[in-house]
Short mmCIF file of C-alpha atoms in Angstrom, two decimals:
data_model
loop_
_atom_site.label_atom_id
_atom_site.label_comp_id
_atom_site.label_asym_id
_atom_site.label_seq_id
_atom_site.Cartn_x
_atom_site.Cartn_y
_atom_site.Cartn_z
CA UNK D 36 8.95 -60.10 -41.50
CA UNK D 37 5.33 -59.67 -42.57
CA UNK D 38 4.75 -55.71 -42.98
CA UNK D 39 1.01 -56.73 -41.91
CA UNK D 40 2.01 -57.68 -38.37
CA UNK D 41 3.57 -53.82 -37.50
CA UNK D 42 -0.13 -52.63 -38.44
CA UNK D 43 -2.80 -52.39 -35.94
CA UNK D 44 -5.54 -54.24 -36.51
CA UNK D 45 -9.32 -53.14 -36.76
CA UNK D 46 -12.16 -55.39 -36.85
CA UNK D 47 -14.81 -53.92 -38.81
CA UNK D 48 -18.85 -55.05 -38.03
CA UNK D 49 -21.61 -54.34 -40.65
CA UNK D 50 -24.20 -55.88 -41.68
CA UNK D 51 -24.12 -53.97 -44.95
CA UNK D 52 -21.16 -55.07 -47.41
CA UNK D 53 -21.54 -51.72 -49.05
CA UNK D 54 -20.18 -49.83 -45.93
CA UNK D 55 -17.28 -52.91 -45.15
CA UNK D 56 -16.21 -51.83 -48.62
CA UNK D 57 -16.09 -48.33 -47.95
CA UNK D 58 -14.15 -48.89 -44.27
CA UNK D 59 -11.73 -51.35 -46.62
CA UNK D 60 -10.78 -48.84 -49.21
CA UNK D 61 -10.39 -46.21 -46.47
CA UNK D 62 -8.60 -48.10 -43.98
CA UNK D 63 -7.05 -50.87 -45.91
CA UNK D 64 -3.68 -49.28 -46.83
CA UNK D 65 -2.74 -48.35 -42.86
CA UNK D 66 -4.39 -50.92 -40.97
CA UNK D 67 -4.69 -54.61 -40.78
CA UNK D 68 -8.87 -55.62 -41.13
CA UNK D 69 -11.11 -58.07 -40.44
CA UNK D 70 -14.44 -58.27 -40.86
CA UNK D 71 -17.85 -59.29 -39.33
CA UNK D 72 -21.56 -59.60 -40.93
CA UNK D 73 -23.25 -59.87 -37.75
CA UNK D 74 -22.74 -59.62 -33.61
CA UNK D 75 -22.01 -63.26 -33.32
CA UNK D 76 -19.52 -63.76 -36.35
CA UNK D 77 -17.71 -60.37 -34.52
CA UNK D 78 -17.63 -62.01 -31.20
CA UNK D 79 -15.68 -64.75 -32.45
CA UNK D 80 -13.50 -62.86 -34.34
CA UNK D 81 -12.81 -60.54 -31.49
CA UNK D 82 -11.93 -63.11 -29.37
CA UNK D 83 -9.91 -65.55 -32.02
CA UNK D 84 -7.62 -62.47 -33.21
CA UNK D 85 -7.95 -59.64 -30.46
CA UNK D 86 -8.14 -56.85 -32.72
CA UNK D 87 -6.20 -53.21 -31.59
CA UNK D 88 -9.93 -51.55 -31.80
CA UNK D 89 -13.09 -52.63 -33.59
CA UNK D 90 -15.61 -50.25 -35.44
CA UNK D 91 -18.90 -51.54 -34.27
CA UNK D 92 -22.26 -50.62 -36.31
CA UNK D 93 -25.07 -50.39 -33.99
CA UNK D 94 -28.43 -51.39 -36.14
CA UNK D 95 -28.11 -54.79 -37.37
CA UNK D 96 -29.82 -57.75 -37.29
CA UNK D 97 -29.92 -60.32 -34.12
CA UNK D 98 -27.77 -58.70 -31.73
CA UNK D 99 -27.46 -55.19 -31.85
CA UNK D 100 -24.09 -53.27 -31.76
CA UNK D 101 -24.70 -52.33 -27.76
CA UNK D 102 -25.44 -56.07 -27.15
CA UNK D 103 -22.29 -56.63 -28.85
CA UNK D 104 -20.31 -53.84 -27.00
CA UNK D 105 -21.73 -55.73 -23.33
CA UNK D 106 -20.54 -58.97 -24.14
CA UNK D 107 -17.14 -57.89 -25.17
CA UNK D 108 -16.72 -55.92 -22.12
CA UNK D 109 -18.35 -58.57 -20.40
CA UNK D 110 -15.09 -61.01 -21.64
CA UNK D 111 -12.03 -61.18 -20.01
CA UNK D 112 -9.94 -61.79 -23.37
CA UNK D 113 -11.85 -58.55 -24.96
CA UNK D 114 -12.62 -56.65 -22.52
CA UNK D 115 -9.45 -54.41 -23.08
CA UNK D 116 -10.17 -53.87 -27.08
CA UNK D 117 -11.92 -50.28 -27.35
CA UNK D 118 -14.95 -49.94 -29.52
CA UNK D 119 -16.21 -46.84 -31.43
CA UNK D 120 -19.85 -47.12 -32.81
CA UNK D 121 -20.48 -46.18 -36.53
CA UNK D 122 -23.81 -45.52 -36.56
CA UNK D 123 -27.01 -43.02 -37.95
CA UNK D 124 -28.57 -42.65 -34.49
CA UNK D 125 -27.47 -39.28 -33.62
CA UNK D 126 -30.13 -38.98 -30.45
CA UNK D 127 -28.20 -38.11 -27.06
CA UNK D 128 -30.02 -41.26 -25.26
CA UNK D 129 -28.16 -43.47 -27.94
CA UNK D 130 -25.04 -42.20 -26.88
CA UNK D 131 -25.42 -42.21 -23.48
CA UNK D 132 -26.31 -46.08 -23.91
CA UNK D 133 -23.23 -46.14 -26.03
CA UNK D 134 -21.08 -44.85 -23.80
CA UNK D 135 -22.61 -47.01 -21.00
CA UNK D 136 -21.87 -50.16 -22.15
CA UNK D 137 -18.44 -49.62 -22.86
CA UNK D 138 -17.54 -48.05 -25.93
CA UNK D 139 -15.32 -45.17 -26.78
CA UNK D 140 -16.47 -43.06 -29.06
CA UNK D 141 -19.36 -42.29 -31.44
CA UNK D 142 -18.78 -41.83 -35.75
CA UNK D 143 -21.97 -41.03 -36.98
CA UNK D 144 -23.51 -42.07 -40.72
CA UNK D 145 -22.84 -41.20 -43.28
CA UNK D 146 -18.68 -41.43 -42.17
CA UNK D 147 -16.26 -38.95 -42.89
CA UNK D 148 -12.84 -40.27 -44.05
CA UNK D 149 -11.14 -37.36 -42.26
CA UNK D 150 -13.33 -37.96 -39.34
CA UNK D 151 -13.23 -41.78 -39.09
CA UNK D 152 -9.19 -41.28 -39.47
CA UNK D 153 -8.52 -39.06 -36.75
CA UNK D 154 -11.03 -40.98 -34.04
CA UNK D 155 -8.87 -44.51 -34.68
CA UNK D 156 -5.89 -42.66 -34.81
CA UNK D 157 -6.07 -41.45 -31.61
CA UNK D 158 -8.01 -44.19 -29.93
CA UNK D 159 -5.22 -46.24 -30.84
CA UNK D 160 -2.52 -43.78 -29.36
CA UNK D 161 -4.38 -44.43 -26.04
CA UNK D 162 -3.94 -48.13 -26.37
CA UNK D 163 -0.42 -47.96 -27.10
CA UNK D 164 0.14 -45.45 -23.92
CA UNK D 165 -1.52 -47.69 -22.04
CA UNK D 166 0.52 -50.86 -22.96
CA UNK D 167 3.90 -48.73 -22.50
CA UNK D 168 2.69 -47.85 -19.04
CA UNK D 169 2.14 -51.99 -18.60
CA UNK D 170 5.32 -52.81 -19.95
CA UNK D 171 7.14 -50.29 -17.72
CA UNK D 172 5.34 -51.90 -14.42
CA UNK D 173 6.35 -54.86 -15.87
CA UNK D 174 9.98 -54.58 -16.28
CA UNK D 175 10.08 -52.50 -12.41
CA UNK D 176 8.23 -55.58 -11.02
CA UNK D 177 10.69 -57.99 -12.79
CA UNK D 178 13.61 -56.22 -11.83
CA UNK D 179 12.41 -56.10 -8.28
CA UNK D 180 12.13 -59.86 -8.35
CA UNK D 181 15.91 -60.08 -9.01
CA UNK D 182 17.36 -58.09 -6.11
CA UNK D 183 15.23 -60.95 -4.34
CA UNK D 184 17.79 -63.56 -5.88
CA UNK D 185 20.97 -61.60 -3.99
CA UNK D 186 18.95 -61.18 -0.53
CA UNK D 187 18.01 -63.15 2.58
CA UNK D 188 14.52 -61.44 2.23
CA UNK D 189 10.95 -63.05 0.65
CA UNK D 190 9.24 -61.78 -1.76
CA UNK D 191 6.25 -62.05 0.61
CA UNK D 192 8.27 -59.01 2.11
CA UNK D 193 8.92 -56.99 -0.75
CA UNK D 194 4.65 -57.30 -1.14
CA UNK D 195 3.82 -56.71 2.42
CA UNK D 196 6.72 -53.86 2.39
CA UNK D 197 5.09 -51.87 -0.81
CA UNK D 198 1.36 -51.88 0.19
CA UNK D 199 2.24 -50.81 3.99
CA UNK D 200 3.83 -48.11 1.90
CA UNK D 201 0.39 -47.08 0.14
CA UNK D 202 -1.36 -46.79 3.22
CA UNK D 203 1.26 -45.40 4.96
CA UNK D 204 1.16 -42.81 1.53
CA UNK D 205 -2.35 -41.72 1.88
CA UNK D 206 -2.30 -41.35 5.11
CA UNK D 207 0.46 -39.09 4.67
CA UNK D 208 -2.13 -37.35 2.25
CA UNK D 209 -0.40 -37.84 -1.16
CA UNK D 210 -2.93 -38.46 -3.55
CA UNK D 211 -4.40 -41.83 -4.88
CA UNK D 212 -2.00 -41.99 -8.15
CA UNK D 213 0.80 -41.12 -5.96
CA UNK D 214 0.36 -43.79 -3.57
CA UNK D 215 -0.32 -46.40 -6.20
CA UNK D 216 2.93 -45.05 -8.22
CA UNK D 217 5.03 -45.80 -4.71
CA UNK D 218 3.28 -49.45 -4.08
CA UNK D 219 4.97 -50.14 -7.44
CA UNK D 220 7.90 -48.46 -6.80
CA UNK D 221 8.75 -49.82 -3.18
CA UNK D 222 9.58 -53.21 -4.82
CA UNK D 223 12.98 -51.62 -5.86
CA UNK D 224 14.44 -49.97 -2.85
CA UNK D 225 17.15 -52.77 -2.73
CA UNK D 226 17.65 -53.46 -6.79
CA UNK D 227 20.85 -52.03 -5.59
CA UNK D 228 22.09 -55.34 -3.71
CA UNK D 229 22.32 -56.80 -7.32
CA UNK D 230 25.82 -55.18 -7.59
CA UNK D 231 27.39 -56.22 -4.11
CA UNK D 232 29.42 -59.23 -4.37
CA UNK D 233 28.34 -62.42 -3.28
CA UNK D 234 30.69 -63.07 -0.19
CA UNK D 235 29.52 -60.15 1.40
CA UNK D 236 25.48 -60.02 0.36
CA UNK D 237 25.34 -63.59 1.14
CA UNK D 238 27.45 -64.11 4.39
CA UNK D 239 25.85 -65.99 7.61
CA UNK D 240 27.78 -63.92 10.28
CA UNK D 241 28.29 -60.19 10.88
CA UNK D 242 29.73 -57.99 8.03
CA UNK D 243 33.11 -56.92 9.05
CA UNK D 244 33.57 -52.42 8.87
CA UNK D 245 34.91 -53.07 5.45
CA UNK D 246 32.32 -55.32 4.15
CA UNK D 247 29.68 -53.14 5.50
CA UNK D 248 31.32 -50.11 4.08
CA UNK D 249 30.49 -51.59 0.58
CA UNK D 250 27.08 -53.40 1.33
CA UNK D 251 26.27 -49.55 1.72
CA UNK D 252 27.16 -48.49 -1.67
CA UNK D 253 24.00 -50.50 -2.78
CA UNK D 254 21.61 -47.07 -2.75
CA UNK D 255 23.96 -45.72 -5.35
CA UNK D 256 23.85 -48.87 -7.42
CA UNK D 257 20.31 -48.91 -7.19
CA UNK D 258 19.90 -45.63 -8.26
CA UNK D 259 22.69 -45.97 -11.15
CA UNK D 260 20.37 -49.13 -12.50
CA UNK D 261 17.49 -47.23 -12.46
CA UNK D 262 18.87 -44.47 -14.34
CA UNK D 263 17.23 -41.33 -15.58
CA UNK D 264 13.72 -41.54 -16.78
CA UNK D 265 10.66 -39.19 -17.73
CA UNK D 266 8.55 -42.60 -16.79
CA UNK D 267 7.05 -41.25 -12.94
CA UNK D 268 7.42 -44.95 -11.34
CA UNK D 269 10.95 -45.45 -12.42
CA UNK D 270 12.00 -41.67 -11.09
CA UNK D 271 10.09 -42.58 -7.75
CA UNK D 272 12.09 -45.92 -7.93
CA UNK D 273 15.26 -44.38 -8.21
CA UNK D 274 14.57 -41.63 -5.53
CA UNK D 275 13.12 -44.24 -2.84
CA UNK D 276 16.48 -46.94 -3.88
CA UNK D 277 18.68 -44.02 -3.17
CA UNK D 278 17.28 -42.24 -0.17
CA UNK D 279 15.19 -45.76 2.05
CA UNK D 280 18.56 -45.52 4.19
CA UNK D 281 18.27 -41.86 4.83
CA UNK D 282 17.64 -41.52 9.02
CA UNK D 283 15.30 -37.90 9.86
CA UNK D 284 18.21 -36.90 11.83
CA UNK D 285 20.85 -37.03 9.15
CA UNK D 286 22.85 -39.99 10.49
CA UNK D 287 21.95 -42.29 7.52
CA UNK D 288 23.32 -43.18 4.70
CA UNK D 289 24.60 -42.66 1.90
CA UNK D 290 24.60 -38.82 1.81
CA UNK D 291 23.39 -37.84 5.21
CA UNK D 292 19.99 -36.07 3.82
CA UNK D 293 18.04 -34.62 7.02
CA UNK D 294 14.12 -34.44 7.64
CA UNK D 295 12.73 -32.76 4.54
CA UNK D 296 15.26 -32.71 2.85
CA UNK D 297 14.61 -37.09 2.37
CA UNK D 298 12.18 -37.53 -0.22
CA UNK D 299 9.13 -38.20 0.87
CA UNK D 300 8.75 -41.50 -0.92
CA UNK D 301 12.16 -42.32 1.29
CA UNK D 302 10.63 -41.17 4.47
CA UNK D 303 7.78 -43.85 3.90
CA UNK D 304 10.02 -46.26 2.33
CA UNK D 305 11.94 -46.53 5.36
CA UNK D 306 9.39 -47.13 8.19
CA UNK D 307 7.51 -50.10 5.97
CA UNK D 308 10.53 -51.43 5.16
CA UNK D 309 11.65 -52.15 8.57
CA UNK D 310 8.49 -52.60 10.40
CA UNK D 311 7.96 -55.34 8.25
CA UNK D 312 11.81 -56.90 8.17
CA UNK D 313 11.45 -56.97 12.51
CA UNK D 314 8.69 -58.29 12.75
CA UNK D 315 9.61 -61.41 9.97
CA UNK D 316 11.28 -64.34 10.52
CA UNK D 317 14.67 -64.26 9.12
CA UNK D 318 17.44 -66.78 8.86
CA UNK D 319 19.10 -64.95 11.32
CA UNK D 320 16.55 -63.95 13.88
CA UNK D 321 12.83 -64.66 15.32
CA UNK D 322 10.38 -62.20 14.52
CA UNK D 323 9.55 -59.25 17.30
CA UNK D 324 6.06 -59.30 18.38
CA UNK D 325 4.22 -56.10 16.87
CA UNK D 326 4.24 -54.46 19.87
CA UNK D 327 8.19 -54.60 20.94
CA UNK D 328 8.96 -53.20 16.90
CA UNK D 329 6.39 -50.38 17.42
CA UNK D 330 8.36 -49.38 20.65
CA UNK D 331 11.28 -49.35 19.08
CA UNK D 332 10.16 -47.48 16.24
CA UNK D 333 9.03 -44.91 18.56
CA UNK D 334 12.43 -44.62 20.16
CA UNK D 335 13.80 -43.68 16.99
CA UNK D 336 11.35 -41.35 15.90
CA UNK D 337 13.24 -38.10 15.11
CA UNK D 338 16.12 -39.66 15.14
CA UNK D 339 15.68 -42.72 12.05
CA UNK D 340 11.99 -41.97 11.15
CA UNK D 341 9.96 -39.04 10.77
CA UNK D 342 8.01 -38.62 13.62
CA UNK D 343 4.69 -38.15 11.94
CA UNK D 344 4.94 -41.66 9.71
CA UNK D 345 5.30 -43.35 13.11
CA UNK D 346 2.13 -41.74 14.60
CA UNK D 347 0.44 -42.54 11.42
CA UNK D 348 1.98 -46.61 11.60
CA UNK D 349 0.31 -46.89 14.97
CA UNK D 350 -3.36 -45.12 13.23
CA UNK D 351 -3.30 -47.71 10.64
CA UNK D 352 -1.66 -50.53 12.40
CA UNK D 353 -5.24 -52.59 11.55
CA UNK D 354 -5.30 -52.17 7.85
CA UNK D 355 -0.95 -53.16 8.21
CA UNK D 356 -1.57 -56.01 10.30
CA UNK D 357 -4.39 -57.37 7.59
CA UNK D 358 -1.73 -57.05 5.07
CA UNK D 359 0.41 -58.81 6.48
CA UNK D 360 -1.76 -61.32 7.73
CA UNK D 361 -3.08 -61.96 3.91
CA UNK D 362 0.82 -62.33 2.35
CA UNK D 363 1.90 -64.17 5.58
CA UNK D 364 4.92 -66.19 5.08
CA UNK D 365 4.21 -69.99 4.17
#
């Protein structure tokens, strides 16, 4: 394997080849570089070899760094890469226009090694956290699209399911990262179903006592896939896999949890997950008309659901109804 491939790479632009040299001696032994002359030679290169970061000079000639930093951003295929600025304006307004078109971070002329070091260093950190935090969606999402394989349901439910649960969320009042974590999250509540066999997840007629008995082992499984993370979204994965069959009066399944004691993630789990499944099509049944499933939803409040999520299903019915008008079955 090429040892140049683990590096990052930087793309250095300046019009000076005195201060390219000085970036290449400092930088060359950790980093992969390329280099730019100008703002048009660095556009291409941006775009032809999507650096990790790129140092950007400001003063040069033709397009200035800040022009340079507005079309990047302006880019789909760049927009991502972060720039710093190496430049000698030091004025606050050049910052601020700096910072306004999209870049990082500010080195100033003449560069300190120890300075210029640290900056990529941890501008790069950030990139990597970010892509880890991609890759983990990623992999939840994929894994989400699996349990679909072993189920009767769409995966025009799993998406209608999930977002009813971020409105449902903040509504509840959980904060904006909490109900985006969950909208990623929902997709798993039945990875579980992956590990019931095939003659009972897939059978046309009723489940006999037995079969049921093990199609309700699939919380556990879920959870059990899911495993133990410190990643937020794959902890709120496991806890809404094991708990979506929990009922507010303790009657569900599979360790009887009551009211608070259900994970809240559960609690709101539940309620989008089977407003949406009654009022589908399914091979097995027609859909209910929104208003019979909100009736019976209300029955069972304080008894399957929390009472509150219900109240706050009927305040938000219009924003659920446009969801599931927009990722309406084909």
């Amino acid at each position: 394997m090429d040892k140049t491939a683990l590096k990052p790479t930087i793309l250095v632009v300046d019009d000076e080849p005195a201060n390219l040299r000085v970036l290449k001696h400092l930088l060359g032994e950790h980093y992969a570089l390329a280099f730019a002359k100008n703002g048009s030679e660095a556009l291409r290169v941006a775009e032809a070899q999507l650096p990790d970061l790129i140092l950007l000079d400001v003063m040069m000639p033709g397009m200035t760094g800040f022009e340079v930093c507005q079309a990047l951003k302006e880019n789909a295929i760049t927009r991502a890469i972060p720039v710093i600025f190496v430049t000698a304006l030091s004025e606050e307004q050049d910052e601020t226009e700096g910072f306004a078109v999209g870049g990082v971070d500010y080195i100033t002329k003449p560069i300190s090694p120890a300075v210029v070091k640290a900056r990529i260093k941890t501008h790069l950190s950030l990139v990597q956290a970010d892509e880890l935090k991609r890759t983990r969606l990623q992999v939840v999402q994929r894994l989400g699209r699996a349990a679909e394989y072993k189920d009767n349901e769409t995966g025009m439910h799993v998406l209608r399911m999930s977002h009813y649960s971020k409105v449902l969320a903040l509504a509840y009042g959980l904060s904006e990262d909490q109900a985006e974590t969950l909208l990623h999250a929902a997709p798993m509540h039945d990875i579980g179903k992956i590990g019931i066999p095939d003659h009972i997840m897939l059978k046309p007629g009723k489940l006999t006592d037995e079969e049921f008995a093990v199609m309700k082992t699939h919380p556990e499984i879920g959870a059990e896939i899911l495993g133990e993370a410190d990643s937020d979204l794959l902890r709120i994965a496991k806890s809404v896999a094991m708990t979506h069959h929990e009922k507010w009066d303790g009657n569900g399944y599979p360790k009887g949890l009551k009211g608070e004691d259900i994970p809240v993630e559960g609690r709101i789990v539940a309620v989008a997950d089977v407003f949406d499944a009654l009022t589908s099509k399914r091979p097995y049944k027609e859909a209910w008309t929104v208003e019979k499933t909100l009736s019976v939803m209300k029955s069972e409040a304080g008894s399957h659901f929390e009472p509150r999520l219900i109240t706050l299903l009927e305040e938000n019915l219009e924003e659920i109804l446009t969801i599931k008008e927009r990722w309406r079955e084909d």
